[in-house]
mmCIF file of C-alpha atoms and ligand atoms in Angstrom:
data_model
loop_
_atom_site.group_PDB
_atom_site.id
_atom_site.type_symbol
_atom_site.label_atom_id
_atom_site.label_comp_id
_atom_site.label_asym_id
_atom_site.label_seq_id
_atom_site.Cartn_x
_atom_site.Cartn_y
_atom_site.Cartn_z
ATOM 1 C CA UNK Y 224 -12.725 -3.391 -36.772
ATOM 2 C CA UNK Y 225 -10.579 -4.114 -33.717
ATOM 3 C CA UNK Y 226 -12.447 -3.914 -30.397
ATOM 4 C CA UNK Y 227 -10.187 -4.921 -27.509
ATOM 5 C CA UNK Y 228 -11.650 -5.896 -24.158
ATOM 6 C CA UNK Y 229 -9.791 -2.985 -22.543
ATOM 7 C CA UNK Y 230 -7.788 -0.237 -24.254
ATOM 8 C CA UNK Y 231 -5.370 1.371 -21.837
ATOM 9 C CA UNK Y 232 -3.438 3.075 -24.639
ATOM 10 C CA UNK Y 233 -6.555 5.054 -25.609
ATOM 11 C CA UNK Y 234 -6.850 6.317 -22.042
ATOM 12 C CA UNK Y 235 -3.145 7.150 -21.803
ATOM 13 C CA UNK Y 236 -3.367 9.276 -24.959
ATOM 14 C CA UNK Y 237 -5.896 11.530 -23.181
ATOM 15 C CA UNK Y 238 -3.765 12.138 -20.066
ATOM 16 C CA UNK Y 239 -0.227 11.862 -21.377
ATOM 17 C CA UNK Y 240 0.389 15.615 -21.110
ATOM 18 C CA UNK Y 241 -0.487 15.524 -17.437
ATOM 19 C CA UNK Y 242 1.330 12.289 -16.571
ATOM 20 C CA UNK Y 243 4.734 12.772 -18.159
ATOM 21 C CA UNK Y 244 5.775 15.972 -16.327
ATOM 22 C CA UNK Y 245 4.567 14.408 -13.109
ATOM 23 C CA UNK Y 246 6.751 11.311 -13.625
ATOM 24 C CA UNK Y 247 9.704 13.591 -14.270
ATOM 25 C CA UNK Y 248 8.982 15.449 -11.043
ATOM 26 C CA UNK Y 249 8.983 12.212 -8.992
ATOM 27 C CA UNK Y 250 12.185 11.031 -10.692
ATOM 28 C CA UNK Y 251 13.843 14.338 -9.861
ATOM 29 C CA UNK Y 252 12.765 13.987 -6.228
ATOM 30 C CA UNK Y 253 14.162 10.414 -5.974
ATOM 31 C CA UNK Y 254 11.595 9.805 -3.232
ATOM 32 C CA UNK Y 255 9.801 6.603 -4.177
ATOM 33 C CA UNK Y 256 8.180 4.734 -1.313
ATOM 34 C CA UNK Y 257 5.197 6.184 0.609
ATOM 35 C CA UNK Y 258 5.857 9.904 1.254
ATOM 36 C CA UNK Y 259 3.831 13.017 0.355
ATOM 37 C CA UNK Y 260 2.319 11.730 -2.938
ATOM 38 C CA UNK Y 261 0.946 8.631 -1.207
ATOM 39 C CA UNK Y 262 -0.358 10.702 1.700
ATOM 40 C CA UNK Y 263 -2.076 13.088 -0.707
ATOM 41 C CA UNK Y 264 -3.654 10.177 -2.612
ATOM 42 C CA UNK Y 265 -4.851 8.642 0.664
ATOM 43 C CA UNK Y 266 -6.554 11.927 1.610
ATOM 44 C CA UNK Y 267 -8.129 12.303 -1.823
ATOM 45 C CA UNK Y 268 -9.475 8.752 -1.962
ATOM 46 C CA UNK Y 269 -10.777 8.991 1.609
ATOM 47 C CA UNK Y 270 -12.583 12.149 0.556
ATOM 48 C CA UNK Y 271 -13.856 10.523 -2.668
ATOM 49 C CA UNK Y 272 -15.367 7.511 -0.899
ATOM 50 C CA UNK Y 273 -16.342 9.558 2.201
ATOM 51 C CA UNK Y 274 -14.292 7.374 4.563
ATOM 52 C CA UNK Y 275 -12.388 8.852 7.489
ATOM 53 C CA UNK Y 276 -9.171 6.942 6.689
ATOM 54 C CA UNK Y 277 -7.428 5.477 3.639
ATOM 55 C CA UNK Y 278 -4.219 3.462 3.769
ATOM 56 C CA UNK Y 279 -2.313 2.726 0.563
ATOM 57 C CA UNK Y 280 -0.599 -0.626 0.053
ATOM 58 C CA UNK Y 281 1.004 -2.700 -2.682
ATOM 59 C CA UNK Y 282 -2.058 -4.384 -4.268
ATOM 60 C CA UNK Y 283 -5.722 -5.242 -3.830
ATOM 61 C CA UNK Y 284 -4.701 -8.721 -2.712
ATOM 62 C CA UNK Y 285 -2.421 -7.268 -0.034
ATOM 63 C CA UNK Y 286 -5.241 -4.942 1.041
ATOM 64 C CA UNK Y 287 -7.366 -8.024 1.776
ATOM 65 C CA UNK Y 288 -4.556 -9.765 3.659
ATOM 66 C CA UNK Y 289 -3.769 -6.665 5.709
ATOM 67 C CA UNK Y 290 -7.442 -6.222 6.622
ATOM 68 C CA UNK Y 291 -7.674 -9.863 7.735
ATOM 69 C CA UNK Y 292 -4.459 -9.441 9.749
ATOM 70 C CA UNK Y 293 -5.759 -6.250 11.363
ATOM 71 C CA UNK Y 294 -8.961 -7.896 12.524
ATOM 72 C CA UNK Y 295 -7.050 -10.827 13.947
ATOM 73 C CA UNK Y 296 -8.445 -13.568 11.712
ATOM 74 C CA UNK Y 297 -6.393 -16.717 12.179
ATOM 75 C CA UNK Y 298 -6.347 -20.444 12.725
ATOM 76 C CA UNK Y 299 -9.724 -21.954 13.631
ATOM 77 C CA UNK Y 300 -11.695 -18.984 12.323
ATOM 78 C CA UNK Y 301 -14.202 -19.043 9.498
ATOM 79 C CA UNK Y 302 -14.704 -16.217 7.033
ATOM 80 C CA UNK Y 303 -17.838 -16.265 4.898
ATOM 81 C CA UNK Y 304 -17.356 -15.197 1.307
ATOM 82 C CA UNK Y 305 -18.919 -15.456 -2.126
ATOM 83 C CA UNK Y 306 -18.276 -18.550 -4.231
ATOM 84 C CA UNK Y 307 -18.346 -16.468 -7.403
ATOM 85 C CA UNK Y 308 -15.502 -13.995 -7.217
ATOM 86 C CA UNK Y 309 -11.824 -13.481 -7.938
ATOM 87 C CA UNK Y 310 -9.589 -15.808 -5.911
ATOM 88 C CA UNK Y 311 -7.835 -13.078 -3.880
ATOM 89 C CA UNK Y 312 -10.256 -12.922 -0.924
ATOM 90 C CA UNK Y 313 -10.448 -16.677 -0.383
ATOM 91 C CA UNK Y 314 -6.708 -16.977 -0.884
ATOM 92 C CA UNK Y 315 -6.033 -14.311 1.754
ATOM 93 C CA UNK Y 316 -8.340 -16.129 4.203
ATOM 94 C CA UNK Y 317 -6.402 -19.378 3.648
ATOM 95 C CA UNK Y 318 -3.059 -17.611 4.045
ATOM 96 C CA UNK Y 319 -4.200 -16.393 7.460
ATOM 97 C CA UNK Y 320 -4.775 -20.029 8.449
ATOM 98 C CA UNK Y 321 -8.545 -19.515 8.529
ATOM 99 C CA UNK Y 322 -11.215 -21.354 6.531
ATOM 100 C CA UNK Y 323 -13.202 -19.752 3.695
ATOM 101 C CA UNK Y 324 -16.890 -20.663 3.898
ATOM 102 C CA UNK Y 325 -18.363 -20.240 0.449
ATOM 103 C CA UNK Y 326 -21.967 -19.177 -0.009
ATOM 104 C CA UNK Y 327 -24.035 -18.792 -3.135
ATOM 105 C CA UNK Y 328 -24.845 -15.585 -4.997
ATOM 106 C CA UNK Y 329 -27.933 -13.640 -5.960
ATOM 107 C CA UNK Y 330 -28.260 -14.682 -9.627
ATOM 108 C CA UNK Y 331 -29.338 -11.167 -10.673
ATOM 109 C CA UNK Y 332 -26.413 -9.216 -9.243
ATOM 110 C CA UNK Y 333 -23.748 -11.971 -8.970
ATOM 111 C CA UNK Y 334 -23.144 -10.738 -5.386
ATOM 112 C CA UNK Y 335 -23.356 -12.627 -2.092
ATOM 113 C CA UNK Y 336 -26.874 -13.923 -1.305
ATOM 114 C CA UNK Y 337 -27.578 -12.487 2.144
ATOM 115 C CA UNK Y 338 -30.097 -15.245 3.101
ATOM 116 C CA UNK Y 339 -27.400 -17.831 2.415
ATOM 117 C CA UNK Y 340 -24.943 -15.671 4.346
ATOM 118 C CA UNK Y 341 -27.145 -15.656 7.421
ATOM 119 C CA UNK Y 342 -27.549 -19.446 7.292
ATOM 120 C CA UNK Y 343 -23.766 -19.904 7.085
ATOM 121 C CA UNK Y 344 -22.945 -18.035 10.312
ATOM 122 C CA UNK Y 345 -21.567 -20.266 13.093
ATOM 123 C CA UNK Y 346 -19.810 -19.701 16.397
ATOM 124 C CA UNK Y 347 -16.505 -19.865 14.479
ATOM 125 C CA UNK Y 348 -17.418 -17.061 12.041
ATOM 126 C CA UNK Y 349 -14.997 -14.190 12.514
ATOM 127 C CA UNK Y 350 -15.646 -12.076 9.445
ATOM 128 C CA UNK Y 351 -17.723 -11.681 6.281
ATOM 129 C CA UNK Y 352 -15.965 -10.856 3.032
ATOM 130 C CA UNK Y 353 -18.398 -9.802 0.281
ATOM 131 C CA UNK Y 354 -17.201 -8.705 -3.175
ATOM 132 C CA UNK Y 355 -18.798 -5.882 -5.183
ATOM 133 C CA UNK Y 356 -18.620 -7.774 -8.444
ATOM 134 C CA UNK Y 357 -18.303 -6.033 -11.815
ATOM 135 C CA UNK Y 358 -18.721 -2.568 -10.247
ATOM 136 C CA UNK Y 359 -21.976 -3.065 -8.319
ATOM 137 C CA UNK Y 360 -22.037 -3.015 -4.518
ATOM 138 C CA UNK Y 361 -23.096 -6.130 -2.655
ATOM 139 C CA UNK Y 362 -26.235 -5.772 -0.521
ATOM 140 C CA UNK Y 363 -24.119 -3.945 2.042
ATOM 141 C CA UNK Y 364 -26.862 -2.726 4.409
ATOM 142 C CA UNK Y 365 -27.946 -6.321 4.904
ATOM 143 C CA UNK Y 366 -24.378 -7.632 5.136
ATOM 144 C CA UNK Y 367 -23.404 -5.033 7.744
ATOM 145 C CA UNK Y 368 -26.710 -5.555 9.625
ATOM 146 C CA UNK Y 369 -26.147 -9.331 9.807
ATOM 147 C CA UNK Y 370 -22.515 -8.819 10.868
ATOM 148 C CA UNK Y 371 -23.507 -6.447 13.677
ATOM 149 C CA UNK Y 372 -26.200 -8.825 14.892
ATOM 150 C CA UNK Y 373 -23.638 -11.623 15.178
ATOM 151 C CA UNK Y 374 -20.692 -9.520 16.374
ATOM 152 C CA UNK Y 375 -18.444 -10.218 13.411
ATOM 153 C CA UNK Y 376 -16.548 -7.817 11.184
ATOM 154 C CA UNK Y 377 -16.931 -7.044 7.465
ATOM 155 C CA UNK Y 378 -14.221 -6.660 4.832
ATOM 156 C CA UNK Y 379 -15.805 -5.393 1.632
ATOM 157 C CA UNK Y 380 -13.771 -6.269 -1.463
ATOM 158 C CA UNK Y 381 -14.317 -3.187 -3.607
ATOM 159 C CA UNK Y 382 -11.465 -3.909 -6.048
ATOM 160 C CA UNK Y 383 -13.938 -3.473 -8.920
ATOM 161 C CA UNK Y 384 -16.181 -0.816 -7.421
ATOM 162 C CA UNK Y 385 -14.384 2.421 -6.586
ATOM 163 C CA UNK Y 386 -17.109 5.088 -6.607
ATOM 164 C CA UNK Y 387 -20.020 2.597 -6.502
ATOM 165 C CA UNK Y 388 -22.906 3.291 -4.135
ATOM 166 C CA UNK Y 389 -25.451 1.203 -2.270
ATOM 167 C CA UNK Y 390 -28.520 3.110 -1.053
ATOM 168 C CA UNK Y 391 -26.595 6.341 -1.583
ATOM 169 C CA UNK Y 392 -23.593 5.185 0.452
ATOM 170 C CA UNK Y 393 -20.244 4.680 -1.183
ATOM 171 C CA UNK Y 394 -18.041 1.591 -1.131
ATOM 172 C CA UNK Y 395 -15.499 2.614 1.480
ATOM 173 C CA UNK Y 396 -17.858 4.219 3.986
ATOM 174 C CA UNK Y 397 -20.044 1.210 4.825
ATOM 175 C CA UNK Y 398 -17.852 -1.576 6.186
ATOM 176 C CA UNK Y 399 -15.189 -1.478 8.923
ATOM 177 C CA UNK Y 400 -12.696 -2.415 6.174
ATOM 178 C CA UNK Y 401 -13.043 -1.802 2.434
ATOM 179 C CA UNK Y 402 -10.296 -2.882 0.081
ATOM 180 C CA UNK Y 403 -9.480 -1.463 -3.365
ATOM 181 C CA UNK Y 404 -7.192 -2.471 -6.224
ATOM 182 C CA UNK Y 405 -5.405 -0.156 -8.640
ATOM 183 C CA UNK Y 406 -4.467 -2.951 -11.039
ATOM 184 C CA UNK Y 407 -4.131 -1.255 -14.475
ATOM 185 C CA UNK Y 408 -7.486 -2.508 -15.833
ATOM 186 C CA UNK Y 409 -9.501 -1.322 -12.832
ATOM 187 C CA UNK Y 410 -11.654 1.828 -13.133
ATOM 188 C CA UNK Y 411 -8.807 3.687 -11.448
ATOM 189 C CA UNK Y 412 -5.710 1.871 -12.646
ATOM 190 C CA UNK Y 413 -2.047 2.477 -11.831
ATOM 191 C CA UNK Y 414 0.937 1.770 -14.095
ATOM 192 C CA UNK Y 415 1.582 -1.412 -12.142
ATOM 193 C CA UNK Y 416 0.202 -2.897 -8.928
ATOM 194 C CA UNK Y 417 -1.325 -0.852 -6.145
ATOM 195 C CA UNK Y 418 -4.042 -1.132 -3.515
ATOM 196 C CA UNK Y 419 -5.708 0.666 -0.642
ATOM 197 C CA UNK Y 420 -7.854 -0.002 2.418
ATOM 198 C CA UNK Y 421 -10.361 2.368 3.964
ATOM 199 C CA UNK Y 422 -11.147 2.186 7.657
ATOM 200 C CA UNK Y 423 -13.809 3.850 9.774
ATOM 201 C CA UNK Y 424 -11.941 4.413 13.045
ATOM 202 C CA UNK Y 425 -8.561 5.774 14.166
ATOM 203 C CA UNK Y 426 -7.350 2.573 15.863
ATOM 204 C CA UNK Y 427 -8.006 0.389 12.828
ATOM 205 C CA UNK Y 428 -6.320 2.903 10.542
ATOM 206 C CA UNK Y 429 -3.294 3.053 12.877
ATOM 207 C CA UNK Y 430 -3.071 -0.738 12.982
ATOM 208 C CA UNK Y 431 -3.199 -0.964 9.167
ATOM 209 C CA UNK Y 432 -0.467 1.673 8.767
ATOM 210 C CA UNK Y 433 1.700 -0.235 11.198
ATOM 211 C CA UNK Y 434 1.027 -3.626 9.563
ATOM 212 C CA UNK Y 435 1.906 -2.439 6.046
ATOM 213 C CA UNK Y 436 5.429 -1.531 7.231
ATOM 214 C CA UNK Y 437 6.553 -4.679 9.055
ATOM 215 C CA UNK Y 438 4.367 -3.964 12.090
ATOM 216 C CA UNK Y 439 6.688 -1.090 12.956
ATOM 217 C CA UNK Y 440 5.379 1.146 15.763
ATOM 218 C CA UNK Y 441 8.499 3.319 15.844
ATOM 219 C CA UNK Y 442 11.743 3.046 13.882
ATOM 220 C CA UNK Y 443 13.000 -0.572 14.214
ATOM 221 C CA UNK Y 444 10.516 -1.356 16.967
ATOM 222 C CA UNK Y 445 7.984 -3.912 15.778
ATOM 223 C CA UNK Y 446 4.817 -4.056 17.819
ATOM 224 C CA UNK Y 447 3.409 -6.803 15.607
ATOM 225 C CA UNK Y 448 4.499 -9.125 12.848
ATOM 226 C CA UNK Y 449 3.422 -7.296 9.734
ATOM 227 C CA UNK Y 450 4.204 -7.128 6.030
ATOM 228 C CA UNK Y 451 6.113 -5.047 3.535
ATOM 229 C CA UNK Y 452 3.216 -3.715 1.483
ATOM 230 C CA UNK Y 453 3.671 -0.073 0.566
ATOM 231 C CA UNK Y 454 2.357 2.039 -2.258
ATOM 232 C CA UNK Y 455 4.986 3.950 -4.194
ATOM 233 C CA UNK Y 456 5.095 7.615 -5.113
ATOM 234 C CA UNK Y 457 5.083 7.065 -8.895
ATOM 235 C CA UNK Y 458 1.857 5.062 -8.700
ATOM 236 C CA UNK Y 459 0.275 7.512 -6.267
ATOM 237 C CA UNK Y 460 1.095 10.480 -8.499
ATOM 238 C CA UNK Y 461 -0.423 8.765 -11.551
ATOM 239 C CA UNK Y 462 -3.498 7.743 -9.577
ATOM 240 C CA UNK Y 463 -3.995 11.306 -8.341
ATOM 241 C CA UNK Y 464 -4.080 12.552 -11.930
ATOM 242 C CA UNK Y 465 -6.481 9.807 -12.979
ATOM 243 C CA UNK Y 466 -8.738 10.346 -9.953
ATOM 244 C CA UNK Y 467 -9.552 13.804 -11.289
ATOM 245 C CA UNK Y 468 -11.007 12.137 -14.413
ATOM 246 C CA UNK Y 469 -12.746 9.249 -12.676
ATOM 247 C CA UNK Y 470 -16.275 10.675 -12.479
ATOM 248 C CA UNK Y 471 -16.238 11.549 -16.159
ATOM 249 C CA UNK Y 472 -14.886 8.082 -17.057
ATOM 250 C CA UNK Y 473 -17.513 6.444 -14.861
ATOM 251 C CA UNK Y 474 -20.293 8.394 -16.583
ATOM 252 C CA UNK Y 475 -18.969 7.158 -19.946
ATOM 253 C CA UNK Y 476 -18.841 3.540 -18.715
ATOM 254 C CA UNK Y 477 -22.447 3.860 -17.495
ATOM 255 C CA UNK Y 478 -23.579 5.379 -20.800
ATOM 256 C CA UNK Y 479 -21.822 2.669 -22.845
ATOM 257 C CA UNK Y 480 -23.356 -0.058 -20.670
ATOM 258 C CA UNK Y 481 -26.829 1.459 -21.144
ATOM 259 C CA UNK Y 482 -26.226 1.629 -24.890
ATOM 260 C CA UNK Y 483 -25.188 -2.050 -25.093
ATOM 261 C CA UNK Y 484 -28.376 -3.017 -23.240
ATOM 262 C CA UNK Y 485 -30.513 -0.828 -25.517
ATOM 263 C CA UNK Y 486 -28.937 -2.233 -28.664
ATOM 264 C CA UNK Y 487 -29.364 -5.830 -27.440
ATOM 265 C CA UNK Y 488 -33.038 -5.092 -26.678
ATOM 266 C CA UNK Y 489 -33.660 -3.408 -30.026
ATOM 267 C CA UNK Y 490 -32.168 -6.396 -31.841
ATOM 268 C CA UNK Y 491 -34.356 -8.848 -29.870
ATOM 269 C CA UNK Y 492 -31.274 -10.570 -28.445
ATOM 270 C CA UNK Y 493 -31.947 -10.384 -24.721
ATOM 271 C CA UNK Y 494 -33.345 -13.932 -24.445
ATOM 272 C CA UNK Y 495 -29.972 -15.269 -25.568
ATOM 273 C CA UNK Y 496 -27.707 -12.545 -24.259
ATOM 274 C CA UNK Y 497 -29.045 -11.443 -20.902
ATOM 275 C CA UNK Y 498 -27.802 -7.948 -19.961
ATOM 276 C CA UNK Y 499 -26.532 -7.172 -16.459
ATOM 277 C CA UNK Y 500 -29.186 -6.398 -13.841
ATOM 278 C CA UNK Y 501 -28.774 -3.390 -11.567
ATOM 279 C CA UNK Y 502 -30.367 -3.902 -8.144
ATOM 280 C CA UNK Y 503 -32.775 -1.214 -6.915
ATOM 281 C CA UNK Y 504 -30.435 -0.621 -3.975
ATOM 282 C CA UNK Y 505 -27.453 -0.186 -6.277
ATOM 283 C CA UNK Y 506 -27.618 3.583 -6.629
ATOM 284 C CA UNK Y 507 -24.327 3.902 -8.527
ATOM 285 C CA UNK Y 508 -23.056 0.960 -10.583
ATOM 286 C CA UNK Y 509 -19.604 1.839 -11.937
ATOM 287 C CA UNK Y 510 -19.390 -0.942 -14.560
ATOM 288 C CA UNK Y 511 -15.851 -2.196 -14.186
ATOM 289 C CA UNK Y 512 -17.254 -4.890 -16.479
ATOM 290 C CA UNK Y 513 -20.279 -5.256 -18.739
ATOM 291 C CA UNK Y 514 -21.042 -8.909 -18.095
ATOM 292 C CA UNK Y 515 -23.831 -10.751 -19.882
ATOM 293 C CA UNK Y 516 -25.146 -14.301 -19.500
ATOM 294 C CA UNK Y 517 -25.155 -16.142 -22.784
ATOM 295 C CA UNK Y 518 -26.154 -19.368 -24.463
ATOM 296 C CA UNK Y 519 -23.371 -21.310 -26.232
ATOM 297 C CA UNK Y 520 -20.700 -19.180 -24.610
ATOM 298 C CA UNK Y 521 -17.588 -20.849 -25.971
ATOM 299 C CA UNK Y 522 -18.877 -20.732 -29.559
ATOM 300 C CA UNK Y 523 -19.974 -17.090 -29.261
ATOM 301 C CA UNK Y 524 -16.617 -16.176 -27.757
ATOM 302 C CA UNK Y 525 -14.725 -17.910 -30.562
ATOM 303 C CA UNK Y 526 -16.906 -16.106 -33.119
ATOM 304 C CA UNK Y 527 -16.207 -12.719 -31.518
ATOM 305 C CA UNK Y 528 -12.506 -13.489 -31.352
ATOM 306 C CA UNK Y 529 -12.495 -14.366 -35.050
ATOM 307 C CA UNK Y 530 -14.037 -10.889 -35.653
ATOM 308 C CA UNK Y 531 -11.286 -9.219 -33.551
ATOM 309 C CA UNK Y 532 -13.571 -8.510 -30.583
ATOM 310 C CA UNK Y 533 -11.981 -9.184 -27.187
ATOM 311 C CA UNK Y 534 -14.020 -10.796 -24.407
ATOM 312 C CA UNK Y 535 -13.246 -12.345 -21.026
ATOM 313 C CA UNK Y 536 -14.750 -14.881 -18.677
ATOM 314 C CA UNK Y 537 -14.751 -13.590 -15.128
ATOM 315 C CA UNK Y 538 -14.787 -16.323 -13.723
ATOM 316 C CA UNK Y 539 -14.958 -19.743 -15.366
ATOM 317 C CA UNK Y 540 -14.658 -21.814 -12.161
ATOM 318 C CA UNK Y 541 -16.639 -21.152 -8.970
ATOM 319 C CA UNK Y 542 -14.310 -20.907 -5.983
ATOM 320 C CA UNK Y 543 -15.643 -23.970 -4.133
ATOM 321 C CA UNK Y 544 -14.653 -25.989 -7.225
ATOM 322 C CA UNK Y 545 -11.051 -24.714 -7.338
ATOM 323 C CA UNK Y 546 -8.413 -27.411 -6.883
ATOM 324 C CA UNK Y 547 -6.600 -25.339 -4.227
ATOM 325 C CA UNK Y 548 -9.602 -25.627 -1.864
ATOM 326 C CA UNK Y 549 -9.864 -29.424 -2.052
ATOM 327 C CA UNK Y 550 -9.926 -30.738 1.470
ATOM 328 C CA UNK Y 551 -11.133 -27.387 2.808
ATOM 329 C CA UNK Y 552 -14.497 -27.445 1.067
ATOM 330 C CA UNK Y 553 -16.954 -30.337 1.254
ATOM 331 C CA UNK Y 554 -16.576 -32.073 -2.130
ATOM 332 C CA UNK Y 555 -20.363 -32.478 -2.300
ATOM 333 C CA UNK Y 556 -21.081 -28.772 -1.735
ATOM 334 C CA UNK Y 557 -23.358 -27.452 -4.472
ATOM 335 C CA UNK Y 558 -23.866 -23.739 -5.030
ATOM 336 C CA UNK Y 559 -26.011 -23.784 -8.168
ATOM 337 C CA UNK Y 560 -26.201 -20.053 -8.845
ATOM 338 C CA UNK Y 561 -22.428 -19.663 -8.645
ATOM 339 C CA UNK Y 562 -21.888 -22.712 -10.842
ATOM 340 C CA UNK Y 563 -24.437 -21.470 -13.403
ATOM 341 C CA UNK Y 564 -22.833 -18.018 -13.457
ATOM 342 C CA UNK Y 565 -19.392 -19.588 -14.028
ATOM 343 C CA UNK Y 566 -20.838 -21.458 -17.012
ATOM 344 C CA UNK Y 567 -22.722 -18.522 -18.558
ATOM 345 C CA UNK Y 568 -20.918 -15.214 -17.993
ATOM 346 C CA UNK Y 569 -19.127 -13.306 -20.702
ATOM 347 C CA UNK Y 570 -17.682 -9.809 -20.334
ATOM 348 C CA UNK Y 571 -17.826 -7.573 -23.406
ATOM 349 C CA UNK Y 572 -15.406 -4.727 -24.229
ATOM 350 C CA UNK Y 573 -16.021 -1.751 -21.947
ATOM 351 C CA UNK Y 574 -13.843 1.285 -21.318
ATOM 352 C CA UNK Y 575 -14.539 5.021 -21.367
ATOM 353 C CA UNK Y 576 -13.042 5.581 -24.838
ATOM 354 C CA UNK Y 577 -15.135 2.816 -26.497
ATOM 355 C CA UNK Y 578 -16.876 4.368 -29.522
ATOM 356 C CA UNK Y 579 -20.480 4.001 -30.656
ATOM 357 C CA UNK Y 580 -19.227 2.374 -33.860
ATOM 358 C CA UNK Y 581 -17.319 -0.192 -31.800
ATOM 359 C CA UNK Y 582 -20.369 -0.987 -29.643
ATOM 360 C CA UNK Y 583 -22.546 -1.407 -32.702
ATOM 361 C CA UNK Y 584 -19.886 -3.624 -34.276
ATOM 362 C CA UNK Y 585 -19.886 -5.870 -31.175
ATOM 363 C CA UNK Y 586 -23.693 -6.153 -31.144
ATOM 364 C CA UNK Y 587 -23.764 -6.776 -34.923
ATOM 365 C CA UNK Y 588 -21.324 -9.650 -34.516
ATOM 366 C CA UNK Y 589 -23.430 -11.099 -31.660
ATOM 367 C CA UNK Y 590 -26.610 -10.812 -33.775
ATOM 368 C CA UNK Y 591 -24.828 -12.482 -36.679
ATOM 369 C CA UNK Y 592 -23.809 -15.380 -34.418
ATOM 370 C CA UNK Y 593 -27.374 -16.092 -33.228
ATOM 371 C CA UNK Y 594 -29.010 -15.465 -36.634
HETATM 372 C C1 PLP H 22 -12.668 -8.728 -6.877
HETATM 373 C C2 PLP H 22 -11.171 -8.604 -6.800
HETATM 374 N N1 PLP H 22 -10.573 -8.744 -5.617
HETATM 375 C C3 PLP H 22 -9.250 -8.616 -5.482
HETATM 376 C C4 PLP H 22 -8.442 -8.349 -6.556
HETATM 377 C C5 PLP H 22 -6.970 -8.306 -6.357
HETATM 378 O O1 PLP H 22 -6.407 -7.093 -6.697
HETATM 379 P P1 PLP H 22 -4.860 -6.989 -7.133
HETATM 380 O O2 PLP H 22 -4.746 -7.553 -8.501
HETATM 381 O O3 PLP H 22 -4.585 -5.527 -7.077
HETATM 382 O O4 PLP H 22 -4.078 -7.755 -6.159
HETATM 383 C C6 PLP H 22 -9.025 -8.187 -7.811
HETATM 384 C C7 PLP H 22 -8.177 -7.897 -8.984
HETATM 385 O O5 PLP H 22 -8.276 -8.471 -10.021
HETATM 386 C C8 PLP H 22 -10.429 -8.319 -7.952
HETATM 387 O O6 PLP H 22 -11.037 -8.175 -9.135
#
């Protein structure tokens, strides 16, 4: 049986009848960049995450860069971020001329450890950039509380967590800036790159809109040096269709994740394959990934691959160990929970259309490996 890590074709088959006429409509309009589809998507996402403003842009990485630009992060500043995450946040900090300060994670949730965060604050700290890894919000009430106490801003990287909630509050309504990615494999994926930022106040939203179009305040008048980072109408139209299905897809992801955990427990495998932990404060985990911690990861992965089961390692190298940060990070810095996570994590196939037979097949192959 073939069980891919992600199966976008299965999802497309369910929405094809909605998508194709819509693509034809955009082609007939020949209006491609920003415009009414993007504005409608921005309103719908703002409504979905209960944020006052949403600003579309070209990718989740650009969303992070635009947020850092809007809050004025630059040379000499420090931005505290998790050492166990995708590179985009730390990369954006470096590209602004600032310094990423990596802190360790909570080993249960893989998200920023807020005690370590508090210890890392200095007079140079300008912002905190937590990631909601694998679809579970970081400990956002604590992060925002610490930021307010120290007068610094927060950019929540919610690329993997559209629709996730912390203490009943949604990613997008908690931090001054929340960034999202519509990369095709995300819970809400475009047919290419796309991203979005939510903001809580009018001035920030205005600044972000200006920055995404070359800092233009009025036609050919540039109040600031900005970027070209716009969302296009084709992507927005597709995302609007998919957004209508997102809650149902999320419920399926949650049910499949619960079923994996149940099957691993029933087979007595949870000592060797530790299921993901949902924090008590994580009131809606949207499972962009089902990530376990395993013994003998490389061998298990090779076994699953030989059985036609796709897996992924998000992420094999903790950020403070990445070659591109040599010279920026103290070579002796040790962040044991991030390093252990990088050595142990394995993401199993998870997507709404995954069948029970496929899940059982995956768990059978895991059981066979450890037998
Ligand atoms: C946590 C995280 N941040 C940022 C990004 C960057 O998003 P994009 O690929 O849309 O630039 C991703 C995408 O993989 C991500 O997973």
